[in-house]
Amino acid sequence: MDKYDKEFLDYLQSELNTAVICDILDEMGYRNQAMSGRLHPLDDSYKLVGVAKTVLSYDVYEMPDEPYKTEIEAVDSVKEGELVVCCTNGSNSNGFWGELMATAAIARGARGVVVDGAVRDIRQLREMGENFPVFATGRNPLDSKGRCLVADYDCPVVCDGILVHSGDLIFADVDGIVVVPSDCAREVFKRALDKVQAENHVRRELQAGAYLKDVFEKYHIL
């Protein structure tokens, strides 16, 4: 897995967005890398870029002997630059992620979390703000204890319809969430940064009154 330091991830987060990432992935033949749109940020201003750390859970209907064991292992194994991607198989039976898990993940260097289920401690999570952006499908005050169980982590998961492996790059903002496969990520970043610069030229010419047809013929960007 490629290593991405904090400064580089911060730079990508400030310069890029999910739309341009999707455009580049389209050009490279990866046309189905955006999640379905069920997950939303707790605040529309959030942007989030990080290396996927996958967690897989499922609903249970009786109290396990050690309900938190693997969940705790997963959070304690988070590394700097990672972004936790939680697959609950679309369950909203509990608030799978909350303040204390976020606090522990931040201490390990995590950049945020994406949960295809509900979260809780909304006020506290919002107070963490850009230090730990949260994307989820909903909210639920119920504890996960006796309602879901973490089966594994650092394993392939399907999150909101998209296959995610630990080590993939995740881009998330108010437009949606995009999964960039680890084996093409460097090339995607390079092309996306180039496209952002070209889009700046397009924008300036359109603002100056140029016709969209003429600008498109010049840059082939829309």
JSON list of C-alpha atoms in Angstrom, two decimals:
[
{"chain": "A", "resi": 1, "resn": "MET", "atom": "CA", "xyz": [0.00, 0.00, 0.00]},
{"chain": "A", "resi": 2, "resn": "ASP", "atom": "CA", "xyz": [1.28, 3.44, -0.89]},
{"chain": "A", "resi": 3, "resn": "LYS", "atom": "CA", "xyz": [2.03, 5.77, 2.02]},
{"chain": "A", "resi": 4, "resn": "TYR", "atom": "CA", "xyz": [0.39, 9.18, 2.06]},
{"chain": "A", "resi": 5, "resn": "ASP", "atom": "CA", "xyz": [1.57, 11.70, 4.62]},
{"chain": "A", "resi": 6, "resn": "LYS", "atom": "CA", "xyz": [-0.73, 14.22, 6.27]},
{"chain": "A", "resi": 7, "resn": "GLU", "atom": "CA", "xyz": [0.54, 17.15, 4.22]},
{"chain": "A", "resi": 8, "resn": "PHE", "atom": "CA", "xyz": [-0.17, 15.38, 0.93]},
{"chain": "A", "resi": 9, "resn": "LEU", "atom": "CA", "xyz": [-3.66, 14.28, 2.00]},
{"chain": "A", "resi": 10, "resn": "ASP", "atom": "CA", "xyz": [-4.40, 17.80, 3.26]},
{"chain": "A", "resi": 11, "resn": "TYR", "atom": "CA", "xyz": [-3.28, 19.18, -0.11]},
{"chain": "A", "resi": 12, "resn": "LEU", "atom": "CA", "xyz": [-5.54, 16.81, -2.04]},
{"chain": "A", "resi": 13, "resn": "GLN", "atom": "CA", "xyz": [-8.42, 17.67, 0.30]},
{"chain": "A", "resi": 14, "resn": "SER", "atom": "CA", "xyz": [-7.96, 21.40, -0.31]},
{"chain": "A", "resi": 15, "resn": "GLU", "atom": "CA", "xyz": [-7.49, 21.22, -4.09]},
{"chain": "A", "resi": 16, "resn": "LEU", "atom": "CA", "xyz": [-9.75, 18.42, -5.32]},
{"chain": "A", "resi": 17, "resn": "ASN", "atom": "CA", "xyz": [-13.40, 17.43, -5.12]},
{"chain": "A", "resi": 18, "resn": "THR", "atom": "CA", "xyz": [-15.45, 14.33, -5.81]},
{"chain": "A", "resi": 19, "resn": "ALA", "atom": "CA", "xyz": [-16.73, 15.56, -9.17]},
{"chain": "A", "resi": 20, "resn": "VAL", "atom": "CA", "xyz": [-13.29, 15.98, -10.72]},
{"chain": "A", "resi": 21, "resn": "ILE", "atom": "CA", "xyz": [-12.15, 12.68, -9.23]},
{"chain": "A", "resi": 22, "resn": "CYS", "atom": "CA", "xyz": [-15.13, 10.94, -10.85]},
{"chain": "A", "resi": 23, "resn": "ASP", "atom": "CA", "xyz": [-14.34, 12.57, -14.20]},
{"chain": "A", "resi": 24, "resn": "ILE", "atom": "CA", "xyz": [-10.79, 11.23, -14.13]},
{"chain": "A", "resi": 25, "resn": "LEU", "atom": "CA", "xyz": [-11.90, 7.78, -13.04]},
{"chain": "A", "resi": 26, "resn": "ASP", "atom": "CA", "xyz": [-14.38, 7.79, -15.96]},
{"chain": "A", "resi": 27, "resn": "GLU", "atom": "CA", "xyz": [-11.55, 8.61, -18.37]},
{"chain": "A", "resi": 28, "resn": "MET", "atom": "CA", "xyz": [-9.51, 5.72, -16.97]},
{"chain": "A", "resi": 29, "resn": "GLY", "atom": "CA", "xyz": [-12.37, 3.23, -17.31]},
{"chain": "A", "resi": 30, "resn": "TYR", "atom": "CA", "xyz": [-13.48, 3.16, -13.67]},
{"chain": "A", "resi": 31, "resn": "ARG", "atom": "CA", "xyz": [-17.06, 4.29, -14.20]},
{"chain": "A", "resi": 32, "resn": "ASN", "atom": "CA", "xyz": [-18.77, 2.95, -11.08]},
{"chain": "A", "resi": 33, "resn": "GLN", "atom": "CA", "xyz": [-16.74, 4.22, -8.13]},
{"chain": "A", "resi": 34, "resn": "ALA", "atom": "CA", "xyz": [-19.23, 6.67, -6.57]},
{"chain": "A", "resi": 35, "resn": "MET", "atom": "CA", "xyz": [-21.43, 5.49, -3.72]},
{"chain": "A", "resi": 36, "resn": "SER", "atom": "CA", "xyz": [-25.18, 5.60, -4.28]},
{"chain": "A", "resi": 37, "resn": "GLY", "atom": "CA", "xyz": [-25.82, 8.82, -2.37]},
{"chain": "A", "resi": 38, "resn": "ARG", "atom": "CA", "xyz": [-27.46, 7.50, 0.80]},
{"chain": "A", "resi": 39, "resn": "LEU", "atom": "CA", "xyz": [-24.61, 8.79, 3.00]},
{"chain": "A", "resi": 40, "resn": "HIS", "atom": "CA", "xyz": [-24.42, 12.46, 3.91]},
{"chain": "A", "resi": 41, "resn": "PRO", "atom": "CA", "xyz": [-22.00, 14.62, 5.91]},
{"chain": "A", "resi": 42, "resn": "LEU", "atom": "CA", "xyz": [-23.12, 15.90, 9.30]},
{"chain": "A", "resi": 43, "resn": "ASP", "atom": "CA", "xyz": [-22.25, 19.34, 7.89]},
{"chain": "A", "resi": 44, "resn": "ASP", "atom": "CA", "xyz": [-22.37, 20.24, 4.19]},
{"chain": "A", "resi": 45, "resn": "SER", "atom": "CA", "xyz": [-19.04, 22.05, 4.46]},
{"chain": "A", "resi": 46, "resn": "TYR", "atom": "CA", "xyz": [-17.13, 18.85, 5.24]},
{"chain": "A", "resi": 47, "resn": "LYS", "atom": "CA", "xyz": [-14.52, 17.49, 2.85]},
{"chain": "A", "resi": 48, "resn": "LEU", "atom": "CA", "xyz": [-12.74, 14.28, 3.65]},
{"chain": "A", "resi": 49, "resn": "VAL", "atom": "CA", "xyz": [-9.81, 12.49, 2.03]},
{"chain": "A", "resi": 50, "resn": "GLY", "atom": "CA", "xyz": [-8.03, 9.49, 3.52]},
{"chain": "A", "resi": 51, "resn": "VAL", "atom": "CA", "xyz": [-6.85, 5.92, 3.15]},
{"chain": "A", "resi": 52, "resn": "ALA", "atom": "CA", "xyz": [-9.64, 3.41, 3.72]},
{"chain": "A", "resi": 53, "resn": "LYS", "atom": "CA", "xyz": [-9.63, 1.34, 6.90]},
{"chain": "A", "resi": 54, "resn": "THR", "atom": "CA", "xyz": [-12.54, -1.07, 6.48]},
{"chain": "A", "resi": 55, "resn": "VAL", "atom": "CA", "xyz": [-14.77, -2.42, 9.25]},
{"chain": "A", "resi": 56, "resn": "LEU", "atom": "CA", "xyz": [-17.49, -5.03, 8.67]},
{"chain": "A", "resi": 57, "resn": "SER", "atom": "CA", "xyz": [-20.44, -5.50, 11.04]},
{"chain": "A", "resi": 58, "resn": "TYR", "atom": "CA", "xyz": [-23.80, -7.26, 11.03]},
{"chain": "A", "resi": 59, "resn": "ASP", "atom": "CA", "xyz": [-26.95, -7.14, 13.14]},
{"chain": "A", "resi": 60, "resn": "VAL", "atom": "CA", "xyz": [-27.41, -9.58, 16.02]},
{"chain": "A", "resi": 61, "resn": "TYR", "atom": "CA", "xyz": [-30.48, -10.37, 18.09]},
{"chain": "A", "resi": 62, "resn": "GLU", "atom": "CA", "xyz": [-28.97, -11.61, 21.33]},
{"chain": "A", "resi": 63, "resn": "MET", "atom": "CA", "xyz": [-26.13, -10.39, 23.56]},
{"chain": "A", "resi": 64, "resn": "PRO", "atom": "CA", "xyz": [-22.75, -11.76, 22.43]},
{"chain": "A", "resi": 65, "resn": "ASP", "atom": "CA", "xyz": [-20.22, -12.86, 25.03]},
{"chain": "A", "resi": 66, "resn": "GLU", "atom": "CA", "xyz": [-17.79, -10.09, 24.01]},
{"chain": "A", "resi": 67, "resn": "PRO", "atom": "CA", "xyz": [-19.88, -7.51, 22.15]},
{"chain": "A", "resi": 68, "resn": "TYR", "atom": "CA", "xyz": [-17.11, -4.93, 21.71]},
{"chain": "A", "resi": 69, "resn": "LYS", "atom": "CA", "xyz": [-14.01, -7.13, 21.32]},
{"chain": "A", "resi": 70, "resn": "THR", "atom": "CA", "xyz": [-13.37, -6.91, 17.56]},
{"chain": "A", "resi": 71, "resn": "GLU", "atom": "CA", "xyz": [-14.79, -3.38, 17.36]},
{"chain": "A", "resi": 72, "resn": "ILE", "atom": "CA", "xyz": [-12.20, -2.20, 19.90]},
{"chain": "A", "resi": 73, "resn": "GLU", "atom": "CA", "xyz": [-9.41, -4.05, 18.06]},
{"chain": "A", "resi": 74, "resn": "ALA", "atom": "CA", "xyz": [-10.41, -2.34, 14.81]},
{"chain": "A", "resi": 75, "resn": "VAL", "atom": "CA", "xyz": [-10.36, 1.18, 16.26]},
{"chain": "A", "resi": 76, "resn": "ASP", "atom": "CA", "xyz": [-7.12, 0.61, 18.16]},
{"chain": "A", "resi": 77, "resn": "SER", "atom": "CA", "xyz": [-5.42, -0.59, 14.95]},
{"chain": "A", "resi": 78, "resn": "VAL", "atom": "CA", "xyz": [-6.16, 2.62, 13.01]},
{"chain": "A", "resi": 79, "resn": "LYS", "atom": "CA", "xyz": [-3.06, 4.30, 11.56]},
{"chain": "A", "resi": 80, "resn": "GLU", "atom": "CA", "xyz": [-2.32, 7.92, 10.73]},
{"chain": "A", "resi": 81, "resn": "GLY", "atom": "CA", "xyz": [-3.92, 9.05, 7.48]},
{"chain": "A", "resi": 82, "resn": "GLU", "atom": "CA", "xyz": [-6.62, 6.41, 7.53]},
{"chain": "A", "resi": 83, "resn": "LEU", "atom": "CA", "xyz": [-10.33, 7.01, 7.17]},
{"chain": "A", "resi": 84, "resn": "VAL", "atom": "CA", "xyz": [-12.61, 4.43, 8.77]},
{"chain": "A", "resi": 85, "resn": "VAL", "atom": "CA", "xyz": [-15.14, 2.90, 6.36]},
{"chain": "A", "resi": 86, "resn": "CYS", "atom": "CA", "xyz": [-17.85, 1.04, 8.28]},
{"chain": "A", "resi": 87, "resn": "CYS", "atom": "CA", "xyz": [-20.10, -1.43, 6.49]},
{"chain": "A", "resi": 88, "resn": "THR", "atom": "CA", "xyz": [-23.15, -2.22, 8.60]},
{"chain": "A", "resi": 89, "resn": "ASN", "atom": "CA", "xyz": [-24.91, -3.88, 5.65]},
{"chain": "A", "resi": 90, "resn": "GLY", "atom": "CA", "xyz": [-27.18, -0.84, 5.54]},
{"chain": "A", "resi": 91, "resn": "SER", "atom": "CA", "xyz": [-28.50, -1.30, 9.08]},
{"chain": "A", "resi": 92, "resn": "ASN", "atom": "CA", "xyz": [-29.93, 1.59, 11.10]},
{"chain": "A", "resi": 93, "resn": "SER", "atom": "CA", "xyz": [-30.70, -0.58, 14.15]},
{"chain": "A", "resi": 94, "resn": "ASN", "atom": "CA", "xyz": [-28.20, 1.34, 16.29]},
{"chain": "A", "resi": 95, "resn": "GLY", "atom": "CA", "xyz": [-25.84, 4.29, 16.36]},
{"chain": "A", "resi": 96, "resn": "PHE", "atom": "CA", "xyz": [-22.79, 2.30, 15.29]},
{"chain": "A", "resi": 97, "resn": "TRP", "atom": "CA", "xyz": [-20.31, 5.16, 15.63]},
{"chain": "A", "resi": 98, "resn": "GLY", "atom": "CA", "xyz": [-20.20, 7.80, 18.38]},
{"chain": "A", "resi": 99, "resn": "GLU", "atom": "CA", "xyz": [-18.09, 10.30, 20.28]},
{"chain": "A", "resi": 100, "resn": "LEU", "atom": "CA", "xyz": [-15.79, 7.93, 22.17]},
{"chain": "A", "resi": 101, "resn": "MET", "atom": "CA", "xyz": [-14.91, 5.85, 19.11]},
{"chain": "A", "resi": 102, "resn": "ALA", "atom": "CA", "xyz": [-14.19, 9.07, 17.22]},
{"chain": "A", "resi": 103, "resn": "THR", "atom": "CA", "xyz": [-11.99, 10.34, 20.06]},
{"chain": "A", "resi": 104, "resn": "ALA", "atom": "CA", "xyz": [-9.99, 7.09, 20.07]},
{"chain": "A", "resi": 105, "resn": "ALA", "atom": "CA", "xyz": [-9.63, 7.14, 16.27]},
{"chain": "A", "resi": 106, "resn": "ILE", "atom": "CA", "xyz": [-8.46, 10.77, 16.28]},
{"chain": "A", "resi": 107, "resn": "ALA", "atom": "CA", "xyz": [-5.75, 9.87, 18.78]},
{"chain": "A", "resi": 108, "resn": "ARG", "atom": "CA", "xyz": [-4.47, 7.25, 16.32]},
{"chain": "A", "resi": 109, "resn": "GLY", "atom": "CA", "xyz": [-4.37, 9.79, 13.47]},
{"chain": "A", "resi": 110, "resn": "ALA", "atom": "CA", "xyz": [-7.65, 8.97, 11.70]},
{"chain": "A", "resi": 111, "resn": "ARG", "atom": "CA", "xyz": [-9.05, 11.64, 9.38]},
{"chain": "A", "resi": 112, "resn": "GLY", "atom": "CA", "xyz": [-12.77, 10.82, 9.59]},
{"chain": "A", "resi": 113, "resn": "VAL", "atom": "CA", "xyz": [-15.37, 8.10, 9.21]},
{"chain": "A", "resi": 114, "resn": "VAL", "atom": "CA", "xyz": [-17.86, 6.89, 6.62]},
{"chain": "A", "resi": 115, "resn": "VAL", "atom": "CA", "xyz": [-20.70, 4.73, 7.99]},
{"chain": "A", "resi": 116, "resn": "ASP", "atom": "CA", "xyz": [-23.34, 3.07, 5.82]},
{"chain": "A", "resi": 117, "resn": "GLY", "atom": "CA", "xyz": [-25.62, 3.13, 8.84]},
{"chain": "A", "resi": 118, "resn": "ALA", "atom": "CA", "xyz": [-26.57, 5.38, 11.74]},
{"chain": "A", "resi": 119, "resn": "VAL", "atom": "CA", "xyz": [-24.35, 7.30, 14.15]},
{"chain": "A", "resi": 120, "resn": "ARG", "atom": "CA", "xyz": [-25.03, 8.89, 17.53]},
{"chain": "A", "resi": 121, "resn": "ASP", "atom": "CA", "xyz": [-23.61, 11.68, 19.72]},
{"chain": "A", "resi": 122, "resn": "ILE", "atom": "CA", "xyz": [-24.35, 14.06, 16.85]},
{"chain": "A", "resi": 123, "resn": "ARG", "atom": "CA", "xyz": [-23.67, 17.25, 18.80]},
{"chain": "A", "resi": 124, "resn": "GLN", "atom": "CA", "xyz": [-20.28, 16.01, 20.01]},
{"chain": "A", "resi": 125, "resn": "LEU", "atom": "CA", "xyz": [-19.32, 14.72, 16.57]},
{"chain": "A", "resi": 126, "resn": "ARG", "atom": "CA", "xyz": [-20.23, 18.05, 15.00]},
{"chain": "A", "resi": 127, "resn": "GLU", "atom": "CA", "xyz": [-18.07, 19.84, 17.58]},
{"chain": "A", "resi": 128, "resn": "MET", "atom": "CA", "xyz": [-15.10, 17.84, 16.28]},
{"chain": "A", "resi": 129, "resn": "GLY", "atom": "CA", "xyz": [-15.77, 19.55, 12.95]},
{"chain": "A", "resi": 130, "resn": "GLU", "atom": "CA", "xyz": [-13.09, 19.35, 10.29]},
{"chain": "A", "resi": 131, "resn": "ASN", "atom": "CA", "xyz": [-10.79, 17.47, 12.67]},
{"chain": "A", "resi": 132, "resn": "PHE", "atom": "CA", "xyz": [-12.97, 14.40, 12.12]},
{"chain": "A", "resi": 133, "resn": "PRO", "atom": "CA", "xyz": [-15.71, 14.72, 9.46]},
{"chain": "A", "resi": 134, "resn": "VAL", "atom": "CA", "xyz": [-18.49, 12.16, 9.73]},
{"chain": "A", "resi": 135, "resn": "PHE", "atom": "CA", "xyz": [-20.57, 10.82, 6.80]},
{"chain": "A", "resi": 136, "resn": "ALA", "atom": "CA", "xyz": [-23.50, 8.50, 7.59]},
{"chain": "A", "resi": 137, "resn": "THR", "atom": "CA", "xyz": [-26.98, 7.49, 6.45]},
{"chain": "A", "resi": 138, "resn": "GLY", "atom": "CA", "xyz": [-28.78, 8.59, 9.60]},
{"chain": "A", "resi": 139, "resn": "ARG", "atom": "CA", "xyz": [-28.79, 8.82, 13.37]},
{"chain": "A", "resi": 140, "resn": "ASN", "atom": "CA", "xyz": [-29.89, 6.57, 16.22]},
{"chain": "A", "resi": 141, "resn": "PRO", "atom": "CA", "xyz": [-29.19, 6.96, 19.97]},
{"chain": "A", "resi": 142, "resn": "LEU", "atom": "CA", "xyz": [-29.19, 3.20, 20.63]},
{"chain": "A", "resi": 143, "resn": "ASP", "atom": "CA", "xyz": [-25.91, 1.51, 21.53]},
{"chain": "A", "resi": 144, "resn": "SER", "atom": "CA", "xyz": [-24.48, -1.17, 19.24]},
{"chain": "A", "resi": 145, "resn": "LYS", "atom": "CA", "xyz": [-24.14, -3.57, 22.20]},
{"chain": "A", "resi": 146, "resn": "GLY", "atom": "CA", "xyz": [-26.38, -6.57, 21.55]},
{"chain": "A", "resi": 147, "resn": "ARG", "atom": "CA", "xyz": [-27.62, -5.04, 18.29]},
{"chain": "A", "resi": 148, "resn": "CYS", "atom": "CA", "xyz": [-24.64, -5.45, 15.95]},
{"chain": "A", "resi": 149, "resn": "LEU", "atom": "CA", "xyz": [-21.29, -7.16, 16.03]},
{"chain": "A", "resi": 150, "resn": "VAL", "atom": "CA", "xyz": [-18.06, -6.37, 14.21]},
{"chain": "A", "resi": 151, "resn": "ALA", "atom": "CA", "xyz": [-17.15, -9.47, 12.23]},
{"chain": "A", "resi": 152, "resn": "ASP", "atom": "CA", "xyz": [-13.80, -8.35, 10.82]},
{"chain": "A", "resi": 153, "resn": "TYR", "atom": "CA", "xyz": [-11.72, -5.38, 9.74]},
{"chain": "A", "resi": 154, "resn": "ASP", "atom": "CA", "xyz": [-9.19, -4.68, 6.98]},
{"chain": "A", "resi": 155, "resn": "CYS", "atom": "CA", "xyz": [-11.31, -6.94, 4.80]},
{"chain": "A", "resi": 156, "resn": "PRO", "atom": "CA", "xyz": [-13.18, -6.14, 1.56]},
{"chain": "A", "resi": 157, "resn": "VAL", "atom": "CA", "xyz": [-16.57, -4.52, 2.25]},
{"chain": "A", "resi": 158, "resn": "VAL", "atom": "CA", "xyz": [-19.41, -3.15, 0.16]},
{"chain": "A", "resi": 159, "resn": "CYS", "atom": "CA", "xyz": [-20.25, 0.32, 1.46]},
{"chain": "A", "resi": 160, "resn": "ASP", "atom": "CA", "xyz": [-23.33, 1.99, -0.04]},
{"chain": "A", "resi": 161, "resn": "GLY", "atom": "CA", "xyz": [-23.03, -0.17, -3.13]},
{"chain": "A", "resi": 162, "resn": "ILE", "atom": "CA", "xyz": [-19.29, 0.14, -3.81]},
{"chain": "A", "resi": 163, "resn": "LEU", "atom": "CA", "xyz": [-16.59, -2.42, -3.07]},
{"chain": "A", "resi": 164, "resn": "VAL", "atom": "CA", "xyz": [-13.91, -0.96, -0.78]},
{"chain": "A", "resi": 165, "resn": "HIS", "atom": "CA", "xyz": [-10.57, -2.49, 0.20]},
{"chain": "A", "resi": 166, "resn": "SER", "atom": "CA", "xyz": [-8.34, -1.24, 3.00]},
{"chain": "A", "resi": 167, "resn": "GLY", "atom": "CA", "xyz": [-5.73, 0.93, 1.28]},
{"chain": "A", "resi": 168, "resn": "ASP", "atom": "CA", "xyz": [-8.11, 2.44, -1.29]},
{"chain": "A", "resi": 169, "resn": "LEU", "atom": "CA", "xyz": [-8.42, 6.23, -1.25]},
{"chain": "A", "resi": 170, "resn": "ILE", "atom": "CA", "xyz": [-11.73, 7.77, -0.22]},
{"chain": "A", "resi": 171, "resn": "PHE", "atom": "CA", "xyz": [-12.86, 11.24, -1.34]},
{"chain": "A", "resi": 172, "resn": "ALA", "atom": "CA", "xyz": [-16.02, 12.60, 0.29]},
{"chain": "A", "resi": 173, "resn": "ASP", "atom": "CA", "xyz": [-17.81, 15.94, 0.17]},
{"chain": "A", "resi": 174, "resn": "VAL", "atom": "CA", "xyz": [-21.35, 17.26, -0.10]},
{"chain": "A", "resi": 175, "resn": "ASP", "atom": "CA", "xyz": [-21.68, 15.84, -3.63]},
{"chain": "A", "resi": 176, "resn": "GLY", "atom": "CA", "xyz": [-20.99, 12.27, -2.53]},
{"chain": "A", "resi": 177, "resn": "ILE", "atom": "CA", "xyz": [-18.32, 9.69, -1.75]},
{"chain": "A", "resi": 178, "resn": "VAL", "atom": "CA", "xyz": [-15.86, 8.22, -4.27]},
{"chain": "A", "resi": 179, "resn": "VAL", "atom": "CA", "xyz": [-13.61, 5.19, -3.92]},
{"chain": "A", "resi": 180, "resn": "VAL", "atom": "CA", "xyz": [-10.27, 5.38, -5.74]},
{"chain": "A", "resi": 181, "resn": "PRO", "atom": "CA", "xyz": [-8.62, 1.95, -6.10]},
{"chain": "A", "resi": 182, "resn": "SER", "atom": "CA", "xyz": [-5.16, 1.94, -4.55]},
{"chain": "A", "resi": 183, "resn": "ASP", "atom": "CA", "xyz": [-3.43, 0.65, -7.68]},
{"chain": "A", "resi": 184, "resn": "CYS", "atom": "CA", "xyz": [-4.40, 3.68, -9.79]},
{"chain": "A", "resi": 185, "resn": "ALA", "atom": "CA", "xyz": [-4.59, 6.39, -7.11]},
{"chain": "A", "resi": 186, "resn": "ARG", "atom": "CA", "xyz": [-1.34, 8.22, -7.94]},
{"chain": "A", "resi": 187, "resn": "GLU", "atom": "CA", "xyz": [-2.30, 8.56, -11.61]},
{"chain": "A", "resi": 188, "resn": "VAL", "atom": "CA", "xyz": [-5.81, 9.71, -10.66]},
{"chain": "A", "resi": 189, "resn": "PHE", "atom": "CA", "xyz": [-4.40, 12.44, -8.40]},
{"chain": "A", "resi": 190, "resn": "LYS", "atom": "CA", "xyz": [-2.01, 13.71, -11.07]},
{"chain": "A", "resi": 191, "resn": "ARG", "atom": "CA", "xyz": [-4.70, 13.92, -13.74]},
{"chain": "A", "resi": 192, "resn": "ALA", "atom": "CA", "xyz": [-7.23, 15.45, -11.34]},
{"chain": "A", "resi": 193, "resn": "LEU", "atom": "CA", "xyz": [-4.87, 18.21, -10.26]},
{"chain": "A", "resi": 194, "resn": "ASP", "atom": "CA", "xyz": [-4.15, 18.98, -13.92]},
{"chain": "A", "resi": 195, "resn": "LYS", "atom": "CA", "xyz": [-7.88, 19.10, -14.69]},
{"chain": "A", "resi": 196, "resn": "VAL", "atom": "CA", "xyz": [-8.57, 21.50, -11.83]},
{"chain": "A", "resi": 197, "resn": "GLN", "atom": "CA", "xyz": [-6.06, 23.92, -13.36]},
{"chain": "A", "resi": 198, "resn": "ALA", "atom": "CA", "xyz": [-7.69, 23.60, -16.78]},
{"chain": "A", "resi": 199, "resn": "GLU", "atom": "CA", "xyz": [-11.16, 24.12, -15.25]},
{"chain": "A", "resi": 200, "resn": "ASN", "atom": "CA", "xyz": [-9.91, 27.40, -13.78]},
{"chain": "A", "resi": 201, "resn": "HIS", "atom": "CA", "xyz": [-9.10, 28.61, -17.33]},
{"chain": "A", "resi": 202, "resn": "VAL", "atom": "CA", "xyz": [-12.53, 27.48, -18.55]},
{"chain": "A", "resi": 203, "resn": "ARG", "atom": "CA", "xyz": [-14.29, 29.29, -15.71]},
{"chain": "A", "resi": 204, "resn": "ARG", "atom": "CA", "xyz": [-12.44, 32.55, -16.34]},
{"chain": "A", "resi": 205, "resn": "GLU", "atom": "CA", "xyz": [-13.26, 32.51, -20.07]},
{"chain": "A", "resi": 206, "resn": "LEU", "atom": "CA", "xyz": [-16.94, 31.76, -19.41]},
{"chain": "A", "resi": 207, "resn": "GLN", "atom": "CA", "xyz": [-17.09, 34.56, -16.84]},
{"chain": "A", "resi": 208, "resn": "ALA", "atom": "CA", "xyz": [-15.59, 36.89, -19.44]},
{"chain": "A", "resi": 209, "resn": "GLY", "atom": "CA", "xyz": [-18.49, 36.11, -21.78]},
{"chain": "A", "resi": 210, "resn": "ALA", "atom": "CA", "xyz": [-17.13, 33.38, -24.04]},
{"chain": "A", "resi": 211, "resn": "TYR", "atom": "CA", "xyz": [-19.68, 30.95, -25.46]},
{"chain": "A", "resi": 212, "resn": "LEU", "atom": "CA", "xyz": [-19.76, 27.52, -23.88]},
{"chain": "A", "resi": 213, "resn": "LYS", "atom": "CA", "xyz": [-19.49, 25.90, -27.33]},
{"chain": "A", "resi": 214, "resn": "ASP", "atom": "CA", "xyz": [-16.27, 27.75, -28.11]},
{"chain": "A", "resi": 215, "resn": "VAL", "atom": "CA", "xyz": [-14.72, 27.10, -24.73]},
{"chain": "A", "resi": 216, "resn": "PHE", "atom": "CA", "xyz": [-15.60, 23.41, -24.91]},
{"chain": "A", "resi": 217, "resn": "GLU", "atom": "CA", "xyz": [-14.04, 23.10, -28.36]},
{"chain": "A", "resi": 218, "resn": "LYS", "atom": "CA", "xyz": [-10.87, 24.69, -26.96]},
{"chain": "A", "resi": 219, "resn": "TYR", "atom": "CA", "xyz": [-10.49, 22.72, -23.73]},
{"chain": "A", "resi": 220, "resn": "HIS", "atom": "CA", "xyz": [-12.85, 19.71, -24.09]},
{"chain": "A", "resi": 221, "resn": "ILE", "atom": "CA", "xyz": [-13.92, 20.23, -20.48]},
{"chain": "A", "resi": 222, "resn": "LEU", "atom": "CA", "xyz": [-17.47, 20.57, -19.24]}
]
